[in-house]
Short mmCIF file of C-alpha atoms and ligand atoms in Angstrom, two decimals:
data_model
loop_
_atom_site.label_atom_id
_atom_site.label_comp_id
_atom_site.label_asym_id
_atom_site.label_seq_id
_atom_site.Cartn_x
_atom_site.Cartn_y
_atom_site.Cartn_z
CA MET A 1 16.85 10.14 -25.24
CA ALA A 2 16.73 8.90 -21.65
CA LYS A 3 14.62 10.99 -19.30
CA LYS A 4 16.53 13.01 -16.76
CA ILE A 5 16.01 11.61 -13.25
CA ILE A 6 14.90 14.19 -10.74
CA LYS A 7 16.77 13.35 -7.56
CA ARG A 8 14.92 13.40 -4.29
CA SER A 9 16.89 15.33 -1.75
CA TRP A 10 16.60 12.93 1.17
CA ALA A 11 15.43 9.57 2.49
CA GLU A 12 15.20 8.34 6.05
CA PRO A 13 18.69 7.61 7.44
CA PHE A 14 17.52 4.26 8.90
CA LYS A 15 15.84 1.04 7.80
CA ILE A 16 13.09 -1.07 9.37
CA LYS A 17 14.13 -3.97 11.62
CA VAL A 18 10.94 -4.78 13.54
CA VAL A 19 7.36 -4.31 12.34
CA GLU A 20 4.07 -3.93 14.21
CA PRO A 21 0.89 -5.00 12.36
CA ILE A 22 -1.94 -2.46 12.26
CA SER A 23 -5.71 -2.98 12.03
CA MET A 24 -7.66 -2.70 8.83
CA THR A 25 -11.33 -1.98 9.52
CA THR A 26 -14.43 -1.17 7.48
CA LYS A 27 -16.25 2.13 7.32
CA GLU A 28 -19.38 0.59 8.88
CA TYR A 29 -17.27 -0.64 11.81
CA ARG A 30 -15.68 2.78 12.27
CA GLU A 31 -19.06 4.50 12.23
CA LYS A 32 -19.91 2.34 15.24
CA THR A 33 -16.63 2.82 17.09
CA ALA A 34 -16.71 6.60 16.55
CA LYS A 35 -20.19 6.78 18.04
CA GLN A 36 -19.18 4.59 21.01
CA ALA A 37 -16.24 6.94 21.60
CA GLY A 38 -18.61 9.92 21.85
CA TYR A 39 -17.06 11.32 18.66
CA ASN A 40 -13.86 12.05 20.55
CA THR A 41 -10.75 10.55 18.92
CA PHE A 42 -9.05 10.37 22.33
CA LEU A 43 -11.69 7.85 23.40
CA LEU A 44 -11.12 5.44 20.50
CA LYS A 45 -9.29 2.21 21.15
CA SER A 46 -5.89 2.00 19.50
CA GLN A 47 -6.81 -1.39 17.99
CA ASP A 48 -9.51 0.36 15.96
CA ILE A 49 -7.04 2.79 14.36
CA TYR A 50 -5.34 2.32 11.01
CA ILE A 51 -2.83 5.20 10.93
CA ASP A 52 -2.47 6.92 14.27
CA LEU A 53 -1.63 10.61 13.92
CA LEU A 54 -3.18 11.60 17.25
CA THR A 55 0.14 12.71 18.66
CA ASP A 56 3.90 12.56 18.32
CA SER A 57 4.09 12.17 22.09
CA GLY A 58 5.52 8.88 23.32
CA THR A 59 4.72 7.31 19.95
CA ASN A 60 8.30 7.33 18.63
CA ALA A 61 10.12 4.27 17.30
CA MET A 62 13.32 3.71 19.26
CA SER A 63 16.55 2.70 17.52
CA ASP A 64 18.43 -0.57 18.03
CA TYR A 65 20.98 1.48 19.99
CA GLN A 66 18.23 2.65 22.37
CA TRP A 67 16.73 -0.85 22.69
CA ALA A 68 20.17 -2.28 23.45
CA GLY A 69 20.47 0.37 26.16
CA MET A 70 17.20 -0.82 27.71
CA MET A 71 19.00 -4.02 28.70
CA LEU A 72 21.48 -1.93 30.63
CA GLY A 73 18.79 -0.53 32.90
CA ASP A 74 20.14 -0.13 36.42
CA GLU A 75 16.98 -0.41 38.50
CA ALA A 76 18.54 0.58 41.82
CA TYR A 77 16.17 2.74 43.87
CA ALA A 78 18.90 5.31 44.40
CA GLY A 79 21.82 6.43 42.25
CA SER A 80 21.12 4.45 39.06
CA LYS A 81 24.01 4.68 36.61
CA ASN A 82 21.50 5.51 33.84
CA PHE A 83 20.56 8.66 35.75
CA TYR A 84 24.17 9.87 35.77
CA TYR A 85 24.59 9.14 32.06
CA LEU A 86 21.38 11.03 31.30
CA TRP A 87 22.48 13.94 33.47
CA ASP A 88 25.81 14.06 31.61
CA ASN A 89 24.00 14.22 28.29
CA VAL A 90 21.61 16.94 29.49
CA LYS A 91 24.67 18.98 30.53
CA LYS A 92 26.46 18.26 27.28
CA TYR A 93 23.59 18.96 24.85
CA TYR A 94 21.35 21.45 26.67
CA GLY A 95 24.14 23.11 28.63
CA TYR A 96 22.57 23.24 32.11
CA PRO A 97 24.45 22.07 35.20
CA TYR A 98 21.38 20.98 37.18
CA PHE A 99 18.90 18.31 36.23
CA VAL A 100 15.81 16.66 37.77
CA PRO A 101 14.04 13.80 35.95
CA THR A 102 10.23 13.50 35.93
CA HIS A 103 7.90 10.88 34.51
CA GLN A 104 6.73 13.17 31.70
CA GLY A 105 6.45 16.81 30.65
CA ARG A 106 3.45 17.89 32.69
CA ALA A 107 5.11 16.63 35.87
CA ALA A 108 8.01 18.96 35.13
CA GLU A 109 5.51 21.76 34.45
CA HIS A 110 3.83 21.03 37.76
CA LEU A 111 7.07 21.41 39.71
CA VAL A 112 8.32 24.48 37.83
CA SER A 113 4.93 26.22 38.24
CA LYS A 114 4.75 25.36 41.92
CA ILE A 115 8.25 26.66 42.56
CA LEU A 116 8.13 29.88 40.56
CA ILE A 117 4.51 31.10 40.68
CA LYS A 118 2.73 32.84 43.58
CA PRO A 119 -1.06 33.33 43.65
CA GLY A 120 -1.94 36.54 41.78
CA ASP A 121 1.06 36.31 39.43
CA TYR A 122 0.88 36.72 35.65
CA ILE A 123 2.75 34.46 33.24
CA PRO A 124 3.21 35.85 29.74
CA GLY A 125 3.92 33.30 27.03
CA ASN A 126 4.03 32.72 23.27
CA MET A 127 0.59 31.10 23.09
CA TYR A 128 -0.79 28.70 25.65
CA PHE A 129 -0.26 24.97 25.75
CA THR A 130 -3.00 22.96 27.46
CA THR A 131 -1.08 21.31 30.31
CA THR A 132 1.41 24.16 30.71
CA ARG A 133 -1.31 26.77 31.23
CA LEU A 134 -3.31 24.52 33.54
CA HIS A 135 -0.33 24.04 35.88
CA GLN A 136 0.32 27.77 35.83
CA GLU A 137 -3.32 28.36 36.77
CA ILE A 138 -3.38 25.70 39.47
CA ALA A 139 -0.34 27.44 41.01
CA GLY A 140 -2.44 30.64 41.18
CA GLY A 141 -1.17 32.37 38.06
CA THR A 142 -2.91 33.87 35.05
CA PHE A 143 -1.51 33.11 31.62
CA VAL A 144 -1.29 36.04 29.19
CA ASP A 145 -0.72 35.41 25.49
CA VAL A 146 2.02 37.67 24.07
CA ILE A 147 2.73 35.91 20.80
CA ILE A 148 2.85 37.98 17.58
CA ASP A 149 -0.53 38.45 15.84
CA GLU A 150 0.62 36.46 12.81
CA ALA A 151 0.56 33.28 14.92
CA HIS A 152 -3.22 33.51 15.14
CA ASP A 153 -3.55 33.79 11.36
CA PRO A 154 -3.26 30.37 9.67
CA GLN A 155 -2.52 32.02 6.33
CA SER A 156 0.31 34.31 7.40
CA LEU A 157 3.61 33.06 5.96
CA HIS A 158 5.78 34.67 8.66
CA PRO A 159 8.83 32.37 9.03
CA PHE A 160 8.87 32.65 12.84
CA LYS A 161 5.26 32.68 13.99
CA GLY A 162 6.42 31.58 17.44
CA ASN A 163 7.98 35.00 18.12
CA VAL A 164 7.01 37.04 21.15
CA ASP A 165 5.53 40.49 20.52
CA ILE A 166 7.60 42.52 22.95
CA SER A 167 5.16 45.43 22.86
CA LYS A 168 2.40 43.12 24.14
CA LEU A 169 4.75 41.96 26.89
CA ASP A 170 5.67 45.53 27.73
CA LYS A 171 2.00 46.44 28.00
CA LEU A 172 1.49 43.68 30.57
CA VAL A 173 4.60 44.71 32.51
CA LYS A 174 3.32 48.30 32.65
CA GLU A 175 -0.14 47.14 33.74
CA VAL A 176 0.74 44.68 36.50
CA GLY A 177 4.39 45.44 37.28
CA ALA A 178 7.42 43.19 36.76
CA LYS A 179 7.21 41.92 40.35
CA LYS A 180 4.02 40.08 39.49
CA ILE A 181 5.69 38.28 36.58
CA PRO A 182 7.80 35.39 37.87
CA TYR A 183 9.00 34.38 34.41
CA ILE A 184 8.26 34.58 30.71
CA SER A 185 7.05 31.19 29.53
CA VAL A 186 8.53 30.62 26.09
CA ALA A 187 7.96 27.56 23.93
CA GLY A 188 10.01 26.66 20.89
CA PRO A 189 8.39 25.68 18.62
CA VAL A 190 4.78 26.59 19.47
CA ASN A 191 2.59 23.49 19.37
CA MET A 192 -0.81 25.21 19.33
CA ALA A 193 0.21 27.67 16.61
CA GLY A 194 1.02 24.81 14.26
CA GLY A 195 4.53 23.83 15.33
CA GLN A 196 5.85 27.30 14.49
CA PRO A 197 9.37 28.27 15.58
CA ILE A 198 10.72 31.25 17.48
CA SER A 199 13.80 32.96 16.03
CA MET A 200 17.12 33.38 17.78
CA ALA A 201 16.92 37.11 17.12
CA ASN A 202 13.60 37.28 18.96
CA ILE A 203 14.99 35.27 21.88
CA VAL A 204 17.98 37.62 22.15
CA GLU A 205 15.76 40.70 22.03
CA LEU A 206 13.41 39.19 24.58
CA LYS A 207 16.30 38.41 26.86
CA SER A 208 17.56 41.95 26.79
CA TYR A 209 14.05 43.19 27.62
CA ALA A 210 13.67 40.64 30.41
CA LYS A 211 17.04 41.50 31.88
CA LYS A 212 16.28 45.20 31.91
CA ASN A 213 13.05 44.52 33.77
CA GLY A 214 14.42 41.86 36.10
CA ILE A 215 12.20 39.07 34.75
CA LYS A 216 13.35 35.48 34.31
CA MET A 217 13.00 33.43 31.15
CA TRP A 218 12.00 29.77 31.15
CA LEU A 219 11.61 27.58 28.09
CA ASP A 220 9.42 24.65 27.16
CA ALA A 221 12.11 22.73 25.24
CA THR A 222 9.91 19.76 24.38
CA ARG A 223 10.50 19.99 20.60
CA LEU A 224 13.50 22.31 20.64
CA VAL A 225 15.40 20.23 18.06
CA GLU A 226 12.67 21.07 15.54
CA ASN A 227 13.03 24.75 16.40
CA ALA A 228 16.80 24.49 15.98
CA TYR A 229 16.30 22.94 12.53
CA PHE A 230 14.06 25.83 11.44
CA ILE A 231 16.62 28.36 12.70
CA LYS A 232 19.29 26.60 10.65
CA GLN A 233 17.00 26.67 7.58
CA ARG A 234 15.61 30.16 7.91
CA GLU A 235 17.78 32.45 10.00
CA LYS A 236 20.81 34.24 8.62
CA GLY A 237 24.08 33.26 10.24
CA TYR A 238 22.93 29.79 11.30
CA GLU A 239 23.25 27.90 7.97
CA ASN A 240 26.58 26.41 8.92
CA LYS A 241 25.96 25.72 12.60
CA THR A 242 25.09 22.22 13.73
CA ILE A 243 21.73 21.37 15.29
CA ALA A 244 23.57 20.65 18.56
CA GLN A 245 25.23 24.08 18.53
CA ILE A 246 21.93 25.87 17.88
CA LEU A 247 20.13 23.86 20.56
CA LYS A 248 22.70 24.84 23.17
CA GLU A 249 22.76 28.44 22.06
CA ILE A 250 18.99 28.73 22.50
CA CYS A 251 19.18 27.23 25.98
CA SER A 252 21.98 29.59 27.01
CA HIS A 253 19.44 32.44 27.03
CA PHE A 254 17.08 30.81 29.55
CA GLU A 255 17.37 30.23 33.27
CA GLY A 256 15.92 26.80 32.81
CA ILE A 257 13.79 24.46 30.74
CA TRP A 258 11.11 21.86 31.20
CA VAL A 259 10.87 19.05 28.69
CA SER A 260 8.50 16.29 27.69
CA ALA A 261 11.06 13.72 26.54
CA LYS A 262 8.28 11.87 24.75
CA LYS A 263 8.92 14.05 21.69
CA ASP A 264 12.46 15.11 20.71
CA LEU A 265 14.20 12.45 22.77
CA LEU A 266 12.78 9.58 20.68
CA VAL A 267 11.41 7.62 23.64
CA ASN A 268 7.98 6.51 24.84
CA ILE A 269 8.02 8.08 28.31
CA GLY A 270 10.02 10.64 30.28
CA GLY A 271 10.51 14.28 31.10
CA PHE A 272 12.84 16.57 33.02
CA ILE A 273 13.73 19.98 34.37
CA ALA A 274 17.18 21.47 33.75
CA THR A 275 18.40 24.81 35.04
CA LYS A 276 21.32 27.00 35.94
CA ASN A 277 19.55 28.27 39.07
CA LYS A 278 20.79 26.30 42.07
CA ASN A 279 17.91 27.40 44.31
CA VAL A 280 15.25 26.31 41.84
CA TYR A 281 17.12 23.05 41.42
CA GLU A 282 17.23 22.44 45.18
CA GLU A 283 13.51 23.12 45.43
CA ALA A 284 12.71 20.85 42.45
CA ARG A 285 14.88 18.10 43.92
CA ASN A 286 12.87 18.36 47.14
CA LEU A 287 9.47 18.42 45.47
CA VAL A 288 10.20 15.63 43.00
CA VAL A 289 10.49 13.22 45.91
CA VAL A 290 6.96 14.15 47.00
CA TYR A 291 5.24 13.88 43.64
CA GLU A 292 7.35 11.69 41.34
CA GLY A 293 9.98 9.56 43.05
CA LEU A 294 13.56 9.93 44.22
CA HIS A 295 15.57 12.66 42.47
CA THR A 296 17.67 10.02 40.72
CA TYR A 297 14.70 8.47 38.90
CA GLY A 298 11.73 10.91 39.03
CA GLY A 299 9.10 8.28 38.26
CA LEU A 300 11.13 6.57 35.53
CA ALA A 301 12.73 3.16 35.31
CA GLY A 302 16.52 3.10 34.90
CA ARG A 303 16.06 1.67 31.41
CA ASP A 304 13.83 4.63 30.46
CA MET A 305 16.57 7.04 31.46
CA GLU A 306 19.11 5.07 29.40
CA ALA A 307 16.83 5.28 26.34
CA MET A 308 16.46 9.04 26.91
CA ALA A 309 20.23 9.55 27.22
CA ARG A 310 20.79 7.70 23.95
CA GLY A 311 17.85 9.48 22.30
CA ILE A 312 19.51 12.84 23.01
CA GLU A 313 22.53 11.72 21.01
CA GLU A 314 20.35 10.67 18.07
CA MET A 315 17.95 13.65 18.03
CA VAL A 316 20.64 16.17 17.05
CA ASN A 317 21.66 14.18 13.95
CA TYR A 318 21.04 16.45 10.97
CA ASP A 319 19.97 13.73 8.52
CA TYR A 320 17.48 12.42 11.04
CA ILE A 321 15.80 15.77 11.79
CA ARG A 322 15.80 16.72 8.12
CA SER A 323 13.92 13.53 7.26
CA ARG A 324 11.54 14.02 10.19
CA ILE A 325 10.55 17.52 9.15
CA GLY A 326 10.86 16.55 5.47
CA GLN A 327 8.09 14.01 5.98
CA VAL A 328 5.83 16.66 7.52
CA GLU A 329 6.58 18.96 4.57
CA TYR A 330 5.89 16.22 2.03
CA PHE A 331 2.48 15.66 3.62
CA GLY A 332 1.64 19.36 3.84
CA ASN A 333 2.65 20.06 0.25
CA LYS A 334 0.38 17.28 -1.04
CA LEU A 335 -2.57 18.85 0.82
CA LEU A 336 -1.69 22.30 -0.51
CA GLU A 337 -1.59 20.97 -4.08
CA TYR A 338 -5.20 19.86 -3.59
CA LYS A 339 -5.98 23.34 -2.18
CA ILE A 340 -6.89 21.95 1.22
CA PRO A 341 -6.62 24.73 3.84
CA ILE A 342 -3.77 24.11 6.30
CA VAL A 343 -1.72 26.27 8.63
CA GLN A 344 1.26 27.73 6.86
CA PRO A 345 4.22 27.68 6.91
CA ILE A 346 4.22 23.90 7.42
CA GLY A 347 5.37 23.26 10.99
CA GLY A 348 7.76 20.79 12.56
CA HIS A 349 5.71 17.99 14.08
CA ALA A 350 2.32 18.06 12.43
CA ILE A 351 0.00 19.31 9.75
CA PHE A 352 -2.85 21.43 11.03
CA LEU A 353 -6.00 21.52 8.92
CA ASP A 354 -7.81 24.85 9.15
CA ALA A 355 -11.29 23.62 10.08
CA LYS A 356 -12.80 27.11 9.83
CA ARG A 357 -11.97 27.21 6.13
CA PHE A 358 -12.50 23.48 5.57
CA LEU A 359 -16.05 23.58 7.02
CA PRO A 360 -17.03 27.25 6.71
CA HIS A 361 -20.74 26.44 7.07
CA LEU A 362 -20.28 25.30 10.71
CA LYS A 363 -20.36 27.75 13.63
CA GLN A 364 -17.46 27.43 16.10
CA ILE A 365 -19.89 26.16 18.75
CA GLU A 366 -20.73 23.27 16.42
CA PHE A 367 -17.13 22.14 16.91
CA PRO A 368 -15.82 22.17 13.33
CA ALA A 369 -12.38 20.74 14.19
CA GLN A 370 -13.82 18.00 16.39
CA THR A 371 -16.25 17.19 13.57
CA LEU A 372 -13.52 17.07 10.94
CA ALA A 373 -11.29 14.78 13.02
CA ASN A 374 -14.21 12.38 13.27
CA GLU A 375 -15.01 12.50 9.57
CA ILE A 376 -11.41 11.60 8.70
CA TYR A 377 -11.45 8.70 11.17
CA ILE A 378 -14.70 7.34 9.77
CA ASP A 379 -13.45 7.70 6.20
CA SER A 380 -10.17 5.82 6.58
CA GLY A 381 -9.29 4.92 10.17
CA VAL A 382 -6.72 7.75 10.36
CA ARG A 383 -6.78 9.31 13.82
CA ALA A 384 -6.22 13.06 14.27
CA MET A 385 -6.82 15.46 17.17
CA GLU A 386 -8.94 18.56 17.72
CA ARG A 387 -7.02 21.75 18.50
CA GLY A 388 -9.74 24.36 18.64
CA ILE A 389 -12.59 25.38 20.90
CA VAL A 390 -12.68 22.08 22.79
CA SER A 391 -8.94 22.22 23.58
CA ALA A 392 -9.17 25.89 24.53
CA GLY A 393 -11.48 25.10 27.48
CA ARG A 394 -13.38 27.73 29.42
CA ASN A 395 -12.53 31.17 30.70
CA GLN A 396 -11.59 30.79 34.38
CA LYS A 397 -13.51 33.89 35.43
CA THR A 398 -16.64 33.95 33.26
CA GLY A 399 -17.06 30.20 32.76
CA ASP A 400 -17.83 30.74 29.07
CA HIS A 401 -16.03 28.82 26.31
CA ASN A 402 -12.76 30.33 25.16
CA TYR A 403 -13.23 30.99 21.44
CA PRO A 404 -9.75 30.63 19.94
CA LYS A 405 -9.03 32.19 16.57
CA LEU A 406 -7.44 28.92 15.49
CA GLU A 407 -9.87 26.05 14.96
CA LEU A 408 -7.57 23.26 13.84
CA VAL A 409 -7.28 19.52 13.34
CA ARG A 410 -3.81 18.26 14.08
CA LEU A 411 -2.34 15.32 12.18
CA THR A 412 0.83 14.64 14.10
CA LEU A 413 3.66 12.50 12.81
CA PRO A 414 5.26 10.08 15.24
CA ARG A 415 9.04 9.97 14.74
CA ARG A 416 10.48 7.15 12.59
CA VAL A 417 7.15 5.27 12.54
CA TYR A 418 5.25 5.73 9.27
CA THR A 419 6.33 5.46 5.64
CA GLN A 420 5.63 7.78 2.76
CA ALA A 421 2.90 5.37 1.60
CA HIS A 422 1.09 5.92 4.92
CA ILE A 423 1.27 9.64 4.26
CA ASP A 424 -0.15 9.16 0.75
CA VAL A 425 -3.10 7.13 2.07
CA THR A 426 -3.78 9.78 4.71
CA TYR A 427 -3.67 12.54 2.13
CA GLU A 428 -6.14 10.66 -0.09
CA SER A 429 -8.55 10.25 2.80
CA ILE A 430 -8.45 13.95 3.70
CA ALA A 431 -8.96 14.82 0.03
CA SER A 432 -12.04 12.61 -0.16
CA VAL A 433 -13.49 14.20 3.01
CA TYR A 434 -12.75 17.59 1.44
CA ASP A 435 -14.71 16.60 -1.68
CA LYS A 436 -17.85 15.97 0.37
CA ARG A 437 -17.31 18.75 2.91
CA LYS A 438 -20.56 20.60 2.16
CA SER A 439 -22.67 17.68 3.41
CA ILE A 440 -20.88 17.46 6.80
CA LYS A 441 -22.88 18.39 9.91
CA GLY A 442 -21.48 19.51 13.29
CA LEU A 443 -21.54 18.14 16.84
CA LYS A 444 -23.04 18.94 20.22
CA MET A 445 -21.12 18.44 23.50
CA ILE A 446 -23.01 16.16 25.87
CA TYR A 447 -20.37 15.52 28.55
CA GLU A 448 -17.67 17.88 29.74
CA PRO A 449 -14.98 17.05 32.30
CA LYS A 450 -13.63 19.79 34.53
CA TYR A 451 -9.96 19.71 33.52
CA LEU A 452 -8.43 19.37 30.03
CA ARG A 453 -11.86 18.59 28.66
CA PHE A 454 -10.65 17.63 25.18
CA PHE A 455 -9.30 14.32 26.50
CA GLN A 456 -12.63 12.95 27.73
CA ALA A 457 -15.50 15.11 26.46
CA ARG A 458 -18.31 13.32 24.59
CA PHE A 459 -20.35 14.53 21.64
CA GLU A 460 -23.46 13.74 19.62
CA LYS A 461 -24.00 14.34 15.91
CA LEU A 462 -26.26 17.27 15.05
CA LYS A 463 -29.15 16.26 12.82
N1 F0G B 501 4.76 21.02 26.43
C1 F0G B 501 4.45 20.82 25.12
C2 F0G B 501 4.85 21.85 24.11
C3 F0G B 501 3.75 19.67 24.74
O1 F0G B 501 3.44 19.49 23.45
C4 F0G B 501 3.38 18.72 25.73
C5 F0G B 501 2.63 17.54 25.38
C6 F0G B 501 3.72 18.98 27.06
C7 F0G B 501 4.41 20.13 27.37
C8 F0G B 501 3.33 18.03 28.16
O2 F0G B 501 4.11 16.90 28.12
O3 F0G B 501 2.52 15.04 27.57
O4 F0G B 501 4.81 14.59 28.47
O5 F0G B 501 3.07 15.54 29.93
N2 F0G B 501 2.07 17.40 24.27
C9 F0G B 501 1.37 16.22 23.78
C10 F0G B 501 0.78 16.52 22.44
C11 F0G B 501 0.41 15.63 24.74
O6 F0G B 501 0.09 15.63 21.92
O7 F0G B 501 1.02 17.59 21.89
P1 F0G B 501 3.58 15.44 28.55
#
């Protein structure tokens, strides 16, 4: 009797038209390059990488539709037609009337923080993100984490680990007063928690609390399409809504958003602010001219804005986002089968290895996640990123390291770039590092930059 075929539920809704060769290197060579890079994967040269899972930021493959749009770039200094098309699509898909382009996400964060925060303010948020918190601090604010406790536990299976704990928020409001809180800084999904989503129910509850206390809500909508997908999968009442409908519904609860377009929008560069608040818009339109470029290009070329506008149309396609997150799930499930400790539930943009459980013999000050990212690179040429004590930086007041509960290695999947075979090879490499984990020694930091130290810090191997 013929065997019954088990049908796979999905495949990528696109095929490959252009290919980019990648480097194959030896282990001896990588031992040298890792050392030269001060055991920091950010300092490796891209030509020395086999499979690059450092980030999903700006590493997307654009479609033929987007590339065709690049030829339609209107590079006028003022009033480019690509700007107006992009603005129309921001209105149509995110639902905000006002829009200011920036060259990338942190530029948008810079302007929003500068406009909304006064020195001495407090900004509660569902876990910090590196650049977001830094801009809030530079503007004179103090970030306060109000995410639910489950988010700090890599083994908790809570379906919405990005949720805000309103009692933590309320405690802060009672302590410092609502006047000192210019806005609640919400991210959906939460990058540092493992790409974990926030639920619509939590957003609605948060909004009613914020309204009662006269506090604004702003959203980091960088990967909001992924959050919308999880809401459709996991939240009652959203099964039959489209990704576009959910995206717009989330945004309707916030006064405004900032976005790094280098993620959801399927482009290599770009960012923006969108809001319903005319005053904030006017201020952002003024400031963008100082820091980025005219308000009709914000540091971008016309062709970049065209690619963004077209990317917005593609990002809400259900088959696309299902295959994107499906690839992350495929990867995570393989690791789980081998009993490799990862953050669960599997998130939207990346797999996060739990370095504390992977290398339990290392102390946090021996940089377990940094160490593990290096071991994987040396084993196979796969590049990952530390998301632990190095990324968490130092306490602004005491100058001591922040010791985050989560000590993670992020393997981030660029959109539409790698095949399932790349994922299999990566999985095999991590499994072989796992097999020899007991022999792995930690690192010592020998150079530390002042800001966002994880990008440029250097390390030495402990003997
Ligand atoms: N917000 C979130 C949630 C992000 O993940 C990023 C960037 C930014 C803002 C800043 O945007 O890079 O365009 O200036 N995340 C990248 C990453 C760097 O690898 O996670 P940007």
